[in-house]
Short mmCIF file of N, CA, C and O in Angstrom, two decimals:
data_model
loop_
_atom_site.label_atom_id
_atom_site.label_comp_id
_atom_site.label_asym_id
_atom_site.label_seq_id
_atom_site.Cartn_x
_atom_site.Cartn_y
_atom_site.Cartn_z
N MET A 1 116.38 100.19 146.16
CA MET A 1 117.73 98.98 146.26
C MET A 1 118.67 100.24 145.29
O MET A 1 118.09 100.84 144.27
N GLU A 2 119.89 100.06 145.60
CA GLU A 2 121.30 101.08 144.95
C GLU A 2 121.46 100.05 143.65
O GLU A 2 121.39 98.64 143.84
N ARG A 3 121.62 100.53 142.60
CA ARG A 3 121.73 99.85 141.24
C ARG A 3 123.09 99.35 141.58
O ARG A 3 124.17 99.75 141.60
N HIS A 4 123.26 98.29 140.88
CA HIS A 4 124.52 97.51 140.90
C HIS A 4 125.44 98.16 139.68
O HIS A 4 124.88 98.15 138.69
N ARG A 5 126.90 98.32 140.11
CA ARG A 5 127.65 98.97 139.10
C ARG A 5 127.82 98.41 137.84
O ARG A 5 128.21 98.86 136.93
N TYR A 6 128.04 97.05 137.74
CA TYR A 6 128.09 96.21 136.60
C TYR A 6 126.98 96.32 135.56
O TYR A 6 127.47 96.24 134.39
N LEU A 7 126.11 97.32 135.80
CA LEU A 7 124.71 97.03 134.91
C LEU A 7 125.37 98.28 133.97
O LEU A 7 124.56 98.76 133.17
N GLU A 8 126.33 99.36 134.65
CA GLU A 8 126.38 100.26 134.26
C GLU A 8 127.39 99.93 132.67
O GLU A 8 127.49 100.89 131.78
N TYR A 9 127.88 98.70 132.74
CA TYR A 9 128.39 98.24 130.92
C TYR A 9 127.72 97.78 130.45
O TYR A 9 126.80 96.72 130.63
N LYS A 10 127.98 97.96 129.12
CA LYS A 10 127.64 97.01 127.64
C LYS A 10 128.02 95.41 127.69
O LYS A 10 127.50 94.74 127.15
N TYR A 11 129.37 95.45 128.01
CA TYR A 11 130.46 94.34 127.90
C TYR A 11 130.72 93.35 128.81
O TYR A 11 131.22 94.27 129.96
N LYS A 12 131.31 92.21 128.57
CA LYS A 12 132.34 91.91 129.62
C LYS A 12 132.91 90.54 129.17
O LYS A 12 132.75 90.23 127.96
N ILE A 13 134.40 90.52 129.74
CA ILE A 13 135.22 89.37 129.22
C ILE A 13 135.57 88.85 130.48
O ILE A 13 135.66 88.98 131.09
N ASP A 14 135.89 87.25 130.42
CA ASP A 14 135.97 86.39 131.14
C ASP A 14 137.82 87.09 131.84
O ASP A 14 138.58 87.37 130.99
N TYR A 15 137.71 87.30 133.18
CA TYR A 15 138.73 86.96 133.63
C TYR A 15 139.98 86.78 133.25
O TYR A 15 141.07 87.59 132.96
N PHE A 16 139.87 85.39 132.92
CA PHE A 16 141.31 84.31 132.72
C PHE A 16 141.48 84.90 131.29
O PHE A 16 142.65 84.63 130.96
N VAL A 17 140.53 84.91 130.19
CA VAL A 17 140.73 85.32 128.77
C VAL A 17 141.74 86.38 129.04
O VAL A 17 142.71 86.60 128.20
N LEU A 18 141.28 87.70 129.53
CA LEU A 18 141.94 88.84 129.62
C LEU A 18 142.94 88.77 130.02
O LEU A 18 144.28 89.66 129.62
N GLU A 19 143.21 87.97 131.28
CA GLU A 19 144.84 88.07 131.49
C GLU A 19 145.76 87.09 130.87
O GLU A 19 146.89 87.60 130.54
N ARG A 20 145.10 86.26 130.09
CA ARG A 20 146.05 85.61 128.87
C ARG A 20 146.51 86.81 127.73
O ARG A 20 147.33 86.60 127.30
N ILE A 21 145.23 87.73 127.59
CA ILE A 21 145.48 88.52 126.54
C ILE A 21 146.82 89.56 126.91
O ILE A 21 147.92 89.81 126.09
N TRP A 22 146.61 90.10 128.11
CA TRP A 22 147.39 90.94 128.75
C TRP A 22 149.25 90.43 128.68
O TRP A 22 149.59 91.01 128.57
N GLY A 23 148.86 88.99 129.16
CA GLY A 23 150.43 88.13 129.13
C GLY A 23 150.91 88.21 127.87
O GLY A 23 152.11 87.75 127.87
N GLN A 24 150.07 87.98 126.87
CA GLN A 24 150.79 88.16 125.40
C GLN A 24 151.38 89.28 125.08
O GLN A 24 152.32 89.38 124.09
N GLN A 25 151.60 90.12 125.78
CA GLN A 25 152.67 91.48 125.36
C GLN A 25 154.17 91.17 125.70
O GLN A 25 154.07 90.37 126.39
N ARG A 26 154.72 92.01 124.44
CA ARG A 26 155.74 91.62 124.72
C ARG A 26 156.46 92.41 126.57
O ARG A 26 156.00 93.47 126.24
N PRO A 27 157.27 92.14 127.09
CA PRO A 27 157.92 92.53 127.99
C PRO A 27 158.27 94.24 128.23
O PRO A 27 158.72 94.85 126.88
N VAL A 28 157.86 94.92 128.98
CA VAL A 28 158.45 96.40 128.53
C VAL A 28 159.78 96.76 128.37
O VAL A 28 160.66 95.54 129.29
N GLU A 29 160.10 97.76 128.34
CA GLU A 29 161.39 97.99 127.90
C GLU A 29 162.21 99.06 129.20
O GLU A 29 163.54 98.55 129.32
N ASN A 30 161.55 99.51 130.00
CA ASN A 30 162.35 100.06 131.35
C ASN A 30 161.61 100.00 132.23
O ASN A 30 160.06 99.75 132.59
N GLN A 31 161.95 100.77 133.42
CA GLN A 31 161.31 101.11 134.32
C GLN A 31 160.06 101.76 134.51
O GLN A 31 158.92 101.71 135.38
N ASP A 32 160.11 102.90 133.71
CA ASP A 32 158.70 103.99 133.58
C ASP A 32 158.31 103.06 133.12
O ASP A 32 156.98 103.17 133.28
N ALA A 33 158.04 102.76 131.61
CA ALA A 33 156.97 101.51 131.26
C ALA A 33 156.10 100.72 132.04
O ALA A 33 155.31 100.41 132.05
N LEU A 34 157.31 99.91 132.85
CA LEU A 34 156.87 98.87 133.65
C LEU A 34 155.92 99.86 134.90
O LEU A 34 154.90 98.97 135.30
N TYR A 35 156.06 100.67 135.54
CA TYR A 35 155.52 101.64 136.21
C TYR A 35 154.25 101.88 135.46
O TYR A 35 153.04 101.74 136.35
N ALA A 36 154.13 102.60 134.77
CA ALA A 36 152.80 102.66 133.39
C ALA A 36 151.81 101.30 133.40
O ALA A 36 150.84 101.42 133.74
N TYR A 37 152.52 100.23 133.13
CA TYR A 37 151.80 99.23 132.78
C TYR A 37 151.36 98.70 134.11
O TYR A 37 150.03 98.40 134.27
N VAL A 38 151.85 98.70 135.39
CA VAL A 38 151.09 98.25 136.80
C VAL A 38 150.06 99.32 137.02
O VAL A 38 149.21 98.67 137.81
N ASN A 39 150.39 100.27 136.76
CA ASN A 39 149.46 101.68 137.30
C ASN A 39 148.03 101.52 136.42
O ASN A 39 146.98 101.31 137.07
N PHE A 40 148.26 101.26 135.25
CA PHE A 40 147.38 100.63 134.20
C PHE A 40 146.28 99.67 134.87
O PHE A 40 144.97 99.60 135.27
N ARG A 41 147.05 98.26 135.15
CA ARG A 41 146.35 97.34 135.58
C ARG A 41 146.32 97.55 137.09
O ARG A 41 144.54 97.04 137.03
N GLN A 42 146.32 98.01 137.86
CA GLN A 42 145.46 98.59 139.06
C GLN A 42 144.57 99.44 138.92
O GLN A 42 143.16 99.33 139.41
N ARG A 43 144.41 100.25 138.18
CA ARG A 43 143.62 101.12 137.81
C ARG A 43 142.03 100.48 137.16
O ARG A 43 140.80 100.38 137.49
N THR A 44 142.69 99.54 135.92
CA THR A 44 141.67 98.62 135.40
C THR A 44 141.15 97.19 135.93
O THR A 44 140.17 97.82 136.12
N ASN A 45 141.78 97.08 137.20
CA ASN A 45 141.43 96.05 138.10
C ASN A 45 139.99 96.80 139.06
O ASN A 45 139.00 96.47 139.32
N LEU A 46 140.27 98.16 139.47
CA LEU A 46 139.65 98.84 140.39
C LEU A 46 138.09 98.91 139.71
O LEU A 46 137.18 99.07 140.53
N LYS A 47 138.09 99.80 138.69
CA LYS A 47 136.92 100.49 137.92
C LYS A 47 136.26 99.04 137.22
O LYS A 47 135.25 99.10 137.13
N HIS A 48 137.12 98.01 136.66
CA HIS A 48 136.43 97.10 135.93
C HIS A 48 135.95 95.82 136.73
O HIS A 48 135.26 95.07 135.99
N TYR A 49 136.65 95.32 137.16
CA TYR A 49 136.95 93.89 138.31
C TYR A 49 135.95 93.99 139.67
O TYR A 49 135.25 93.77 140.03
N LEU A 50 137.05 95.09 140.27
CA LEU A 50 136.95 94.78 141.82
C LEU A 50 135.80 95.83 142.18
O LEU A 50 135.83 97.06 142.36
N MET A 51 134.56 95.67 141.79
CA MET A 51 133.67 96.68 142.36
C MET A 51 132.27 96.11 143.85
O MET A 51 132.59 94.83 143.61
N PHE A 52 132.59 97.02 144.10
CA PHE A 52 132.15 96.78 145.76
C PHE A 52 130.42 97.88 145.95
O PHE A 52 130.36 98.64 145.14
N ASP A 53 129.40 96.87 146.53
CA ASP A 53 128.78 97.55 146.95
C ASP A 53 128.33 98.38 148.16
O ASP A 53 129.45 98.53 148.33
N LYS A 54 127.35 99.04 148.47
CA LYS A 54 127.60 99.89 149.65
C LYS A 54 127.75 99.27 150.82
O LYS A 54 128.04 100.09 152.02
N ASP A 55 128.09 98.07 151.19
CA ASP A 55 127.96 97.39 152.11
C ASP A 55 129.16 96.87 152.18
O ASP A 55 129.90 96.32 153.36
N GLY A 56 130.17 96.97 151.26
CA GLY A 56 131.51 96.42 151.04
C GLY A 56 131.50 95.08 150.63
O GLY A 56 132.67 94.72 150.45
N ARG A 57 130.82 94.36 150.13
CA ARG A 57 130.59 93.23 149.08
C ARG A 57 131.18 93.29 147.88
O ARG A 57 130.68 94.30 147.27
N MET A 58 131.61 92.27 147.43
CA MET A 58 132.01 92.31 146.02
C MET A 58 130.68 92.11 145.12
O MET A 58 129.79 91.42 145.60
N ASP A 59 130.53 93.43 144.40
CA ASP A 59 129.61 93.37 143.39
C ASP A 59 129.96 93.01 141.69
O ASP A 59 129.57 93.68 140.65
N ASN A 60 130.06 91.49 141.55
CA ASN A 60 130.42 90.98 140.05
C ASN A 60 130.32 89.69 140.13
O ASN A 60 130.61 88.75 140.70
N PRO A 61 128.84 89.47 139.74
CA PRO A 61 128.38 88.28 139.92
C PRO A 61 128.84 86.81 139.46
O PRO A 61 128.61 85.71 139.42
N ASP A 62 129.77 87.18 138.06
CA ASP A 62 130.33 86.08 137.16
C ASP A 62 131.88 86.14 137.40
O ASP A 62 132.17 85.55 136.43
N GLY A 63 132.43 87.04 138.21
CA GLY A 63 133.95 87.48 138.05
C GLY A 63 134.25 87.80 136.51
O GLY A 63 135.81 87.37 136.72
N CYS A 64 133.95 88.78 136.03
CA CYS A 64 134.27 88.86 134.75
C CYS A 64 134.76 90.64 134.75
O CYS A 64 134.38 90.98 135.77
N TYR A 65 135.44 91.22 133.58
CA TYR A 65 135.87 92.54 133.56
C TYR A 65 134.36 92.57 132.82
O TYR A 65 134.14 92.21 131.63
N TYR A 66 134.06 94.10 133.12
CA TYR A 66 133.11 94.84 132.37
C TYR A 66 133.26 95.80 132.06
O TYR A 66 134.27 96.73 132.53
N PHE A 67 133.32 96.26 130.77
CA PHE A 67 133.56 97.71 129.84
C PHE A 67 132.32 98.00 129.06
O PHE A 67 131.54 97.37 128.54
N ASN A 68 132.77 99.28 128.62
CA ASN A 68 131.82 99.77 127.58
C ASN A 68 132.41 100.24 126.31
O ASN A 68 131.93 99.72 124.99
N ASP A 69 133.67 100.24 126.26
CA ASP A 69 134.65 100.36 124.87
C ASP A 69 136.18 99.70 125.38
O ASP A 69 136.56 99.47 126.34
N VAL A 70 136.35 98.67 124.23
CA VAL A 70 137.65 98.11 124.12
C VAL A 70 138.74 98.76 124.23
O VAL A 70 139.24 98.02 125.40
N GLU A 71 138.70 100.16 124.38
CA GLU A 71 140.05 101.03 124.68
C GLU A 71 140.03 101.32 126.38
O GLU A 71 141.36 101.12 126.46
N GLU A 72 139.33 101.02 127.07
CA GLU A 72 139.24 100.89 128.33
C GLU A 72 140.45 99.59 129.11
O GLU A 72 140.99 99.83 129.65
N LEU A 73 140.52 98.72 128.08
CA LEU A 73 141.04 97.40 128.43
C LEU A 73 142.28 97.58 127.68
O LEU A 73 143.47 96.61 128.00
N VAL A 74 142.28 98.30 127.04
CA VAL A 74 143.98 98.26 126.23
C VAL A 74 145.09 99.33 126.63
O VAL A 74 144.87 100.62 127.28
N PHE A 75 146.44 98.85 127.04
CA PHE A 75 147.03 99.31 127.79
C PHE A 75 147.60 100.33 126.71
O PHE A 75 148.21 100.19 125.56
N GLN A 76 147.35 101.89 126.96
CA GLN A 76 147.49 102.71 125.75
C GLN A 76 148.91 103.07 125.48
O GLN A 76 149.45 103.85 124.48
N GLU A 77 149.87 103.05 126.27
CA GLU A 77 151.16 103.52 126.14
C GLU A 77 152.11 102.19 126.13
O GLU A 77 153.20 101.93 125.77
N GLY A 78 151.62 101.43 125.61
CA GLY A 78 152.18 100.01 124.86
C GLY A 78 152.53 100.12 123.54
O GLY A 78 152.11 101.28 122.64
N ARG A 79 153.16 99.05 123.07
CA ARG A 79 153.91 98.87 121.72
C ARG A 79 152.55 99.05 120.57
O ARG A 79 151.38 98.26 120.80
N LYS A 80 152.99 99.78 119.36
CA LYS A 80 152.01 99.59 118.43
C LYS A 80 151.22 98.25 118.32
O LYS A 80 149.94 97.85 118.03
N GLU A 81 152.17 97.23 118.04
CA GLU A 81 151.86 95.63 117.80
C GLU A 81 150.75 95.00 118.81
O GLU A 81 149.96 94.22 118.44
N ASP A 82 151.26 95.60 120.07
CA ASP A 82 150.52 95.20 121.25
C ASP A 82 149.17 95.65 121.41
O ASP A 82 148.19 94.74 121.66
N LYS A 83 149.05 96.87 121.31
CA LYS A 83 147.96 97.29 121.27
C LYS A 83 146.59 97.08 120.37
O LYS A 83 145.66 96.64 120.43
N ILE A 84 147.33 96.32 119.09
CA ILE A 84 146.29 96.14 118.02
C ILE A 84 145.68 94.51 118.28
O ILE A 84 144.97 94.04 118.32
N MET A 85 147.22 93.82 118.59
CA MET A 85 146.55 92.50 118.98
C MET A 85 145.52 92.38 120.38
O MET A 85 144.57 91.56 120.25
N MET A 86 145.94 93.31 121.47
CA MET A 86 144.59 93.34 122.87
C MET A 86 143.67 93.70 122.17
O MET A 86 142.38 93.20 122.22
N ARG A 87 143.36 94.95 121.16
CA ARG A 87 142.24 95.36 120.60
C ARG A 87 141.38 93.99 119.68
O ARG A 87 140.27 93.79 120.09
N THR A 88 141.88 93.14 119.04
CA THR A 88 141.50 92.20 118.19
C THR A 88 141.06 90.70 119.21
O THR A 88 139.95 90.48 118.89
N LYS A 89 142.10 90.81 120.18
CA LYS A 89 141.46 89.54 120.64
C LYS A 89 140.70 89.67 121.79
O LYS A 89 139.63 88.98 122.31
N ILE A 90 140.52 91.04 122.49
CA ILE A 90 139.37 91.53 123.13
C ILE A 90 138.30 91.45 122.52
O ILE A 90 136.93 90.97 122.54
N LYS A 91 137.79 91.94 121.15
CA LYS A 91 136.99 92.27 120.75
C LYS A 91 136.50 90.22 120.37
O LYS A 91 135.04 90.23 119.81
N GLU A 92 137.32 89.76 119.60
CA GLU A 92 136.81 88.03 119.67
C GLU A 92 136.44 87.41 120.82
O GLU A 92 135.56 86.54 120.47
N ASN A 93 136.87 88.25 121.73
CA ASN A 93 136.01 87.59 123.32
C ASN A 93 135.06 88.39 124.29
O ASN A 93 135.04 87.58 125.10
N MET A 94 134.66 89.34 123.87
CA MET A 94 134.02 90.04 124.41
C MET A 94 132.39 89.70 124.40
O MET A 94 132.38 88.98 123.13
N VAL A 95 131.38 89.64 125.11
CA VAL A 95 130.48 89.41 125.19
C VAL A 95 129.66 90.50 125.82
O VAL A 95 129.84 91.13 126.43
N PRO A 96 127.99 90.33 125.63
CA PRO A 96 127.58 91.58 125.89
C PRO A 96 126.96 90.90 127.51
O PRO A 96 127.23 89.73 127.69
N ARG A 97 126.69 92.20 128.40
CA ARG A 97 127.07 91.90 129.77
C ARG A 97 126.15 90.66 130.30
O ARG A 97 126.38 90.12 131.36
N ASP A 98 124.94 90.55 129.51
CA ASP A 98 124.00 89.55 130.31
C ASP A 98 124.14 88.33 129.64
O ASP A 98 123.40 87.63 130.18
N THR A 99 125.30 88.02 129.31
CA THR A 99 125.11 86.49 128.35
C THR A 99 125.88 85.65 129.57
O THR A 99 126.63 86.19 130.47
N VAL A 100 125.60 84.17 129.42
CA VAL A 100 126.10 84.01 130.73
C VAL A 100 127.22 83.07 130.27
O VAL A 100 127.23 82.63 129.42
N LEU A 101 128.56 83.34 130.86
CA LEU A 101 129.70 82.79 130.71
C LEU A 101 129.49 81.39 131.06
O LEU A 101 129.29 81.01 132.33
#
């Protein structure tokens, strides 16, 4: 049997918690920053949330974002204060992958 993709990750964070953390950033300043942020969110969703098995079924047992490093979920082009806030709040809310939420 094919290995589940979420098993590649060490940690997880609840979907709604991460959405709230991302929503606490200050608004972006221009169109380029907005484009970069939307692009970051798309890549993050595809890699860490919307995982599919070989048959095209969603392979995410509890609807969490899975990751190995906090930096994977931090918008690197954001303001310094926002990045610090995101890192802190993600660390406060992340749990080991096997934890039941």
